[in-house]
Each structure stands twice: as structure tokens, then as C-alpha cells.
Amino acid sequence: MSASFPTDAAVRALADRFIEAIQAGDIQTVKACYDPAVIVWLNTVGVGVDRQTNLDVLSGFVAKTSERQYQNRRVETFPGGYVQQHLLRATHVKGPVLELAAILVCQVQDDLIVRLDEYFDSAPLTAWYAQIKACA
């Protein structure tokens, strides 16, 4: 069976469902947005991880944050995927707030994300971790 590329509307719906699930802490819906063989690549570590590894990381992030908002979202589609630019604003359960500008490049086949490449400057994340540690 050959893969099909979804319509622009389907890609946008997937992008919305994916981000809304992360905001809500709904890891099962995130999982449902991913192809079982998805690769998630992060520029800060330079390696791709599989679906379960990424879901474990997201689960930990959700457990440690009381609120997650993807603000100023801009989604541009292309045949076979989309690019999203956003500002992630997350509040740690101890109080510190993370503001992280990022870009996602997602390849989509059969209405599932088959590859996600995430790009961001790690400096705000490092500062957030320092703030969290100071709360301990």
C-alpha cells in the first residue's frame, strides 16, 4: 500500500490536534498523531528518537508543568507536511515560567506525523532549569 499525502485542511487539523493534545497533557492523543515508526529529532541533541522515547519525555514534561501554551502559532503547509513556528510558554509546578521560541518541521503521511524535527535555542531551557533548581 502506498502512502498518501493529506490535504492542506487535513494537515492543519493534525497540527492543531497535536499541539492541543500537548497543551492538555493528553499523551494518548499525541501518540495517535504519530506514525508508529516516527522519528523525532531535536537540534539540541542532534539525534532522532523513536515514538516511545519521545512520549516518555513529553509525559515527564507534562508531569512537571501545570500549564503549557503554544502562543503565536504560525503553521505553513507544504506537500507532505507542515512547518510551525511558536512560542511555548510553560509553567513548572514550582512556579518558574519557560518561554521558548521554536520551529517544528513535520513530515506527514496517511494523516500521521512520520518525522518531526524541532529547532530551538537551548538557553531559555537552561535558565528555566536553573530557576527550578533554585526553588528546591
mmCIF file with all atom_site columns, C-alpha atoms in Angstrom:
data_model
loop_
_atom_site.group_PDB
_atom_site.id
_atom_site.type_symbol
_atom_site.label_atom_id
_atom_site.label_alt_id
_atom_site.label_comp_id
_atom_site.label_asym_id
_atom_site.label_entity_id
_atom_site.label_seq_id
_atom_site.pdbx_PDB_ins_code
_atom_site.Cartn_x
_atom_site.Cartn_y
_atom_site.Cartn_z
_atom_site.occupancy
_atom_site.B_iso_or_equiv
_atom_site.pdbx_formal_charge
_atom_site.auth_seq_id
_atom_site.auth_comp_id
_atom_site.auth_asym_id
_atom_site.auth_atom_id
_atom_site.pdbx_PDB_model_num
ATOM 1   C CA . MET A 1 1   ? 0.000  0.000  0.000  1.00 0.00 ? 1   MET A CA 1
ATOM 2   C CA . SER A 1 2   ? 1.465  3.362  -0.963 1.00 0.00 ? 2   SER A CA 1
ATOM 3   C CA . ALA A 1 3   ? 1.449  6.374  1.326  1.00 0.00 ? 3   ALA A CA 1
ATOM 4   C CA . SER A 1 4   ? -0.823 9.276  0.510  1.00 0.00 ? 4   SER A CA 1
ATOM 5   C CA . PHE A 1 5   ? -0.262 12.917 1.240  1.00 0.00 ? 5   PHE A CA 1
ATOM 6   C CA . PRO A 1 6   ? -3.164 14.541 3.083  1.00 0.00 ? 6   PRO A CA 1
ATOM 7   C CA . THR A 1 7   ? -4.926 17.710 2.014  1.00 0.00 ? 7   THR A CA 1
ATOM 8   C CA . ASP A 1 8   ? -3.962 21.109 3.370  1.00 0.00 ? 8   ASP A CA 1
ATOM 9   C CA . ALA A 1 9   ? -7.028 21.041 5.650  1.00 0.00 ? 9   ALA A CA 1
ATOM 10  C CA . ALA A 1 10  ? -6.110 17.583 6.973  1.00 0.00 ? 10  ALA A CA 1
ATOM 11  C CA . VAL A 1 11  ? -2.516 18.668 7.681  1.00 0.00 ? 11  VAL A CA 1
ATOM 12  C CA . ARG A 1 12  ? -3.727 21.761 9.547  1.00 0.00 ? 12  ARG A CA 1
ATOM 13  C CA . ALA A 1 13  ? -6.199 19.656 11.538 1.00 0.00 ? 13  ALA A CA 1
ATOM 14  C CA . LEU A 1 14  ? -3.404 17.246 12.502 1.00 0.00 ? 14  LEU A CA 1
ATOM 15  C CA . ALA A 1 15  ? -1.126 20.151 13.511 1.00 0.00 ? 15  ALA A CA 1
ATOM 16  C CA . ASP A 1 16  ? -3.895 21.591 15.702 1.00 0.00 ? 16  ASP A CA 1
ATOM 17  C CA . ARG A 1 17  ? -4.803 18.221 17.254 1.00 0.00 ? 17  ARG A CA 1
ATOM 18  C CA . PHE A 1 18  ? -1.137 17.512 18.026 1.00 0.00 ? 18  PHE A CA 1
ATOM 19  C CA . ILE A 1 19  ? -0.412 20.845 19.745 1.00 0.00 ? 19  ILE A CA 1
ATOM 20  C CA . GLU A 1 20  ? -3.756 20.944 21.561 1.00 0.00 ? 20  GLU A CA 1
ATOM 21  C CA . ALA A 1 21  ? -3.021 17.475 22.951 1.00 0.00 ? 21  ALA A CA 1
ATOM 22  C CA . ILE A 1 22  ? 0.358  18.582 24.320 1.00 0.00 ? 22  ILE A CA 1
ATOM 23  C CA . GLN A 1 23  ? -1.233 21.690 25.852 1.00 0.00 ? 23  GLN A CA 1
ATOM 24  C CA . ALA A 1 24  ? -3.875 19.498 27.518 1.00 0.00 ? 24  ALA A CA 1
ATOM 25  C CA . GLY A 1 25  ? -1.338 16.892 28.653 1.00 0.00 ? 25  GLY A CA 1
ATOM 26  C CA . ASP A 1 26  ? -3.127 14.255 26.554 1.00 0.00 ? 26  ASP A CA 1
ATOM 27  C CA . ILE A 1 27  ? -0.246 11.896 25.731 1.00 0.00 ? 27  ILE A CA 1
ATOM 28  C CA . GLN A 1 28  ? -2.544 9.272  24.164 1.00 0.00 ? 28  GLN A CA 1
ATOM 29  C CA . THR A 1 29  ? -3.725 11.766 21.551 1.00 0.00 ? 29  THR A CA 1
ATOM 30  C CA . VAL A 1 30  ? -0.117 12.788 20.881 1.00 0.00 ? 30  VAL A CA 1
ATOM 31  C CA . LYS A 1 31  ? 0.675  9.098  20.370 1.00 0.00 ? 31  LYS A CA 1
ATOM 32  C CA . ALA A 1 32  ? -2.272 8.794  17.960 1.00 0.00 ? 32  ALA A CA 1
ATOM 33  C CA . CYS A 1 33  ? -0.863 11.688 15.892 1.00 0.00 ? 33  CYS A CA 1
ATOM 34  C CA . TYR A 1 34  ? 2.421  9.842  15.381 1.00 0.00 ? 34  TYR A CA 1
ATOM 35  C CA . ASP A 1 35  ? 3.140  7.048  12.948 1.00 0.00 ? 35  ASP A CA 1
ATOM 36  C CA . PRO A 1 36  ? 4.421  4.038  14.945 1.00 0.00 ? 36  PRO A CA 1
ATOM 37  C CA . ALA A 1 37  ? 7.812  4.424  13.233 1.00 0.00 ? 37  ALA A CA 1
ATOM 38  C CA . VAL A 1 38  ? 8.056  8.214  13.716 1.00 0.00 ? 38  VAL A CA 1
ATOM 39  C CA . ILE A 1 39  ? 11.461 9.778  14.269 1.00 0.00 ? 39  ILE A CA 1
ATOM 40  C CA . VAL A 1 40  ? 11.608 12.888 16.477 1.00 0.00 ? 40  VAL A CA 1
ATOM 41  C CA . TRP A 1 41  ? 14.834 14.845 16.022 1.00 0.00 ? 41  TRP A CA 1
ATOM 42  C CA . LEU A 1 42  ? 15.993 17.680 18.297 1.00 0.00 ? 42  LEU A CA 1
ATOM 43  C CA . ASN A 1 43  ? 18.650 20.145 17.236 1.00 0.00 ? 43  ASN A CA 1
ATOM 44  C CA . THR A 1 44  ? 19.896 20.442 20.837 1.00 0.00 ? 44  THR A CA 1
ATOM 45  C CA . VAL A 1 45  ? 20.966 16.791 20.993 1.00 0.00 ? 45  VAL A CA 1
ATOM 46  C CA . GLY A 1 46  ? 21.426 16.080 17.297 1.00 0.00 ? 46  GLY A CA 1
ATOM 47  C CA . VAL A 1 47  ? 19.821 12.649 17.329 1.00 0.00 ? 47  VAL A CA 1
ATOM 48  C CA . GLY A 1 48  ? 16.441 11.228 16.430 1.00 0.00 ? 48  GLY A CA 1
ATOM 49  C CA . VAL A 1 49  ? 14.416 9.250  18.934 1.00 0.00 ? 49  VAL A CA 1
ATOM 50  C CA . ASP A 1 50  ? 11.559 6.814  18.481 1.00 0.00 ? 50  ASP A CA 1
ATOM 51  C CA . ARG A 1 51  ? 7.929  7.354  19.382 1.00 0.00 ? 51  ARG A CA 1
ATOM 52  C CA . GLN A 1 52  ? 8.057  5.809  22.866 1.00 0.00 ? 52  GLN A CA 1
ATOM 53  C CA . THR A 1 53  ? 11.161 7.746  23.875 1.00 0.00 ? 53  THR A CA 1
ATOM 54  C CA . ASN A 1 54  ? 9.532  10.997 22.772 1.00 0.00 ? 54  ASN A CA 1
ATOM 55  C CA . LEU A 1 55  ? 6.277  10.139 24.543 1.00 0.00 ? 55  LEU A CA 1
ATOM 56  C CA . ASP A 1 56  ? 8.242  9.405  27.736 1.00 0.00 ? 56  ASP A CA 1
ATOM 57  C CA . VAL A 1 57  ? 9.919  12.830 27.513 1.00 0.00 ? 57  VAL A CA 1
ATOM 58  C CA . LEU A 1 58  ? 6.577  14.541 26.881 1.00 0.00 ? 58  LEU A CA 1
ATOM 59  C CA . SER A 1 59  ? 4.986  12.647 29.791 1.00 0.00 ? 59  SER A CA 1
ATOM 60  C CA . GLY A 1 60  ? 7.742  13.895 32.100 1.00 0.00 ? 60  GLY A CA 1
ATOM 61  C CA . PHE A 1 61  ? 7.304  17.446 30.815 1.00 0.00 ? 61  PHE A CA 1
ATOM 62  C CA . VAL A 1 62  ? 3.533  17.287 31.370 1.00 0.00 ? 62  VAL A CA 1
ATOM 63  C CA . ALA A 1 63  ? 4.015  15.910 34.897 1.00 0.00 ? 63  ALA A CA 1
ATOM 64  C CA . LYS A 1 64  ? 6.372  18.766 35.805 1.00 0.00 ? 64  LYS A CA 1
ATOM 65  C CA . THR A 1 65  ? 4.291  21.591 34.339 1.00 0.00 ? 65  THR A CA 1
ATOM 66  C CA . SER A 1 66  ? 0.932  22.907 35.472 1.00 0.00 ? 66  SER A CA 1
ATOM 67  C CA . GLU A 1 67  ? 0.274  24.750 32.228 1.00 0.00 ? 67  GLU A CA 1
ATOM 68  C CA . ARG A 1 68  ? 1.518  24.601 28.646 1.00 0.00 ? 68  ARG A CA 1
ATOM 69  C CA . GLN A 1 69  ? 0.553  27.123 25.985 1.00 0.00 ? 69  GLN A CA 1
ATOM 70  C CA . TYR A 1 70  ? 1.698  27.354 22.390 1.00 0.00 ? 70  TYR A CA 1
ATOM 71  C CA . GLN A 1 71  ? 1.322  31.037 21.580 1.00 0.00 ? 71  GLN A CA 1
ATOM 72  C CA . ASN A 1 72  ? 1.712  32.986 18.342 1.00 0.00 ? 72  ASN A CA 1
ATOM 73  C CA . ARG A 1 73  ? 1.412  29.777 16.315 1.00 0.00 ? 73  ARG A CA 1
ATOM 74  C CA . ARG A 1 74  ? 2.072  30.088 12.616 1.00 0.00 ? 74  ARG A CA 1
ATOM 75  C CA . VAL A 1 75  ? 1.533  26.986 10.510 1.00 0.00 ? 75  VAL A CA 1
ATOM 76  C CA . GLU A 1 76  ? 2.564  26.767 6.858  1.00 0.00 ? 76  GLU A CA 1
ATOM 77  C CA . THR A 1 77  ? 1.807  23.605 4.959  1.00 0.00 ? 77  THR A CA 1
ATOM 78  C CA . PHE A 1 78  ? 3.728  22.038 2.098  1.00 0.00 ? 78  PHE A CA 1
ATOM 79  C CA . PRO A 1 79  ? 3.069  18.858 0.131  1.00 0.00 ? 79  PRO A CA 1
ATOM 80  C CA . GLY A 1 80  ? 3.601  16.117 2.683  1.00 0.00 ? 80  GLY A CA 1
ATOM 81  C CA . GLY A 1 81  ? 3.810  18.176 5.851  1.00 0.00 ? 81  GLY A CA 1
ATOM 82  C CA . TYR A 1 82  ? 3.975  21.468 7.684  1.00 0.00 ? 82  TYR A CA 1
ATOM 83  C CA . VAL A 1 83  ? 6.220  23.946 9.437  1.00 0.00 ? 83  VAL A CA 1
ATOM 84  C CA . GLN A 1 84  ? 5.100  25.513 12.697 1.00 0.00 ? 84  GLN A CA 1
ATOM 85  C CA . GLN A 1 85  ? 6.643  28.475 14.468 1.00 0.00 ? 85  GLN A CA 1
ATOM 86  C CA . HIS A 1 86  ? 5.502  29.200 18.023 1.00 0.00 ? 86  HIS A CA 1
ATOM 87  C CA . LEU A 1 87  ? 6.341  30.442 21.485 1.00 0.00 ? 87  LEU A CA 1
ATOM 88  C CA . LEU A 1 88  ? 5.979  27.733 24.118 1.00 0.00 ? 88  LEU A CA 1
ATOM 89  C CA . ARG A 1 89  ? 5.022  29.146 27.489 1.00 0.00 ? 89  ARG A CA 1
ATOM 90  C CA . ALA A 1 90  ? 5.111  26.511 30.228 1.00 0.00 ? 90  ALA A CA 1
ATOM 91  C CA . THR A 1 91  ? 4.715  26.921 33.980 1.00 0.00 ? 91  THR A CA 1
ATOM 92  C CA . HIS A 1 92  ? 6.636  24.486 36.179 1.00 0.00 ? 92  HIS A CA 1
ATOM 93  C CA . VAL A 1 93  ? 4.737  23.133 39.192 1.00 0.00 ? 93  VAL A CA 1
ATOM 94  C CA . LYS A 1 94  ? 7.263  25.006 41.392 1.00 0.00 ? 94  LYS A CA 1
ATOM 95  C CA . GLY A 1 95  ? 6.446  28.303 39.650 1.00 0.00 ? 95  GLY A CA 1
ATOM 96  C CA . PRO A 1 96  ? 9.155  29.199 37.113 1.00 0.00 ? 96  PRO A CA 1
ATOM 97  C CA . VAL A 1 97  ? 7.861  30.033 33.640 1.00 0.00 ? 97  VAL A CA 1
ATOM 98  C CA . LEU A 1 98  ? 9.589  28.909 30.451 1.00 0.00 ? 98  LEU A CA 1
ATOM 99  C CA . GLU A 1 99  ? 9.267  30.968 27.279 1.00 0.00 ? 99  GLU A CA 1
ATOM 100 C CA . LEU A 1 100 ? 10.824 29.094 24.382 1.00 0.00 ? 100 LEU A CA 1
ATOM 101 C CA . ALA A 1 101 ? 10.588 30.090 20.720 1.00 0.00 ? 101 ALA A CA 1
ATOM 102 C CA . ALA A 1 102 ? 10.727 27.036 18.481 1.00 0.00 ? 102 ALA A CA 1
ATOM 103 C CA . ILE A 1 103 ? 10.116 25.700 15.000 1.00 0.00 ? 103 ILE A CA 1
ATOM 104 C CA . LEU A 1 104 ? 8.745  22.267 14.122 1.00 0.00 ? 104 LEU A CA 1
ATOM 105 C CA . VAL A 1 105 ? 9.096  20.718 10.702 1.00 0.00 ? 105 VAL A CA 1
ATOM 106 C CA . CYS A 1 106 ? 6.743  17.765 10.361 1.00 0.00 ? 106 CYS A CA 1
ATOM 107 C CA . GLN A 1 107 ? 6.501  15.272 7.552  1.00 0.00 ? 107 GLN A CA 1
ATOM 108 C CA . VAL A 1 108 ? 3.041  13.751 7.243  1.00 0.00 ? 108 VAL A CA 1
ATOM 109 C CA . GLN A 1 109 ? 1.848  10.606 5.507  1.00 0.00 ? 109 GLN A CA 1
ATOM 110 C CA . ASP A 1 110 ? -1.539 8.911  5.803  1.00 0.00 ? 110 ASP A CA 1
ATOM 111 C CA . ASP A 1 111 ? -2.642 11.639 8.258  1.00 0.00 ? 111 ASP A CA 1
ATOM 112 C CA . LEU A 1 112 ? 0.153  10.811 10.725 1.00 0.00 ? 112 LEU A CA 1
ATOM 113 C CA . ILE A 1 113 ? 3.398  12.566 11.618 1.00 0.00 ? 113 ILE A CA 1
ATOM 114 C CA . VAL A 1 114 ? 6.204  10.341 10.291 1.00 0.00 ? 114 VAL A CA 1
ATOM 115 C CA . ARG A 1 115 ? 9.068  12.700 11.168 1.00 0.00 ? 115 ARG A CA 1
ATOM 116 C CA . LEU A 1 116 ? 9.294  15.728 13.432 1.00 0.00 ? 116 LEU A CA 1
ATOM 117 C CA . ASP A 1 117 ? 12.354 17.977 13.519 1.00 0.00 ? 117 ASP A CA 1
ATOM 118 C CA . GLU A 1 118 ? 12.383 20.535 16.336 1.00 0.00 ? 118 GLU A CA 1
ATOM 119 C CA . TYR A 1 119 ? 14.650 23.568 16.406 1.00 0.00 ? 119 TYR A CA 1
ATOM 120 C CA . PHE A 1 120 ? 15.153 25.938 19.354 1.00 0.00 ? 120 PHE A CA 1
ATOM 121 C CA . ASP A 1 121 ? 17.845 27.816 21.259 1.00 0.00 ? 121 ASP A CA 1
ATOM 122 C CA . SER A 1 122 ? 18.526 25.875 24.468 1.00 0.00 ? 122 SER A CA 1
ATOM 123 C CA . ALA A 1 123 ? 19.499 28.966 26.522 1.00 0.00 ? 123 ALA A CA 1
ATOM 124 C CA . PRO A 1 124 ? 15.944 29.657 27.812 1.00 0.00 ? 124 PRO A CA 1
ATOM 125 C CA . LEU A 1 125 ? 15.599 25.979 28.790 1.00 0.00 ? 125 LEU A CA 1
ATOM 126 C CA . THR A 1 126 ? 18.915 26.051 30.674 1.00 0.00 ? 126 THR A CA 1
ATOM 127 C CA . ALA A 1 127 ? 17.842 29.205 32.535 1.00 0.00 ? 127 ALA A CA 1
ATOM 128 C CA . TRP A 1 128 ? 14.470 27.617 33.376 1.00 0.00 ? 128 TRP A CA 1
ATOM 129 C CA . TYR A 1 129 ? 16.175 24.536 34.821 1.00 0.00 ? 129 TYR A CA 1
ATOM 130 C CA . ALA A 1 130 ? 18.365 26.828 36.974 1.00 0.00 ? 130 ALA A CA 1
ATOM 131 C CA . GLN A 1 131 ? 15.252 28.631 38.261 1.00 0.00 ? 131 GLN A CA 1
ATOM 132 C CA . ILE A 1 132 ? 13.601 25.311 39.092 1.00 0.00 ? 132 ILE A CA 1
ATOM 133 C CA . LYS A 1 133 ? 16.699 24.111 40.941 1.00 0.00 ? 133 LYS A CA 1
ATOM 134 C CA . ALA A 1 134 ? 16.752 27.347 42.939 1.00 0.00 ? 134 ALA A CA 1
ATOM 135 C CA . CYS A 1 135 ? 13.192 26.594 44.129 1.00 0.00 ? 135 CYS A CA 1
ATOM 136 C CA . ALA A 1 136 ? 14.238 23.253 45.654 1.00 0.00 ? 136 ALA A CA 1
#
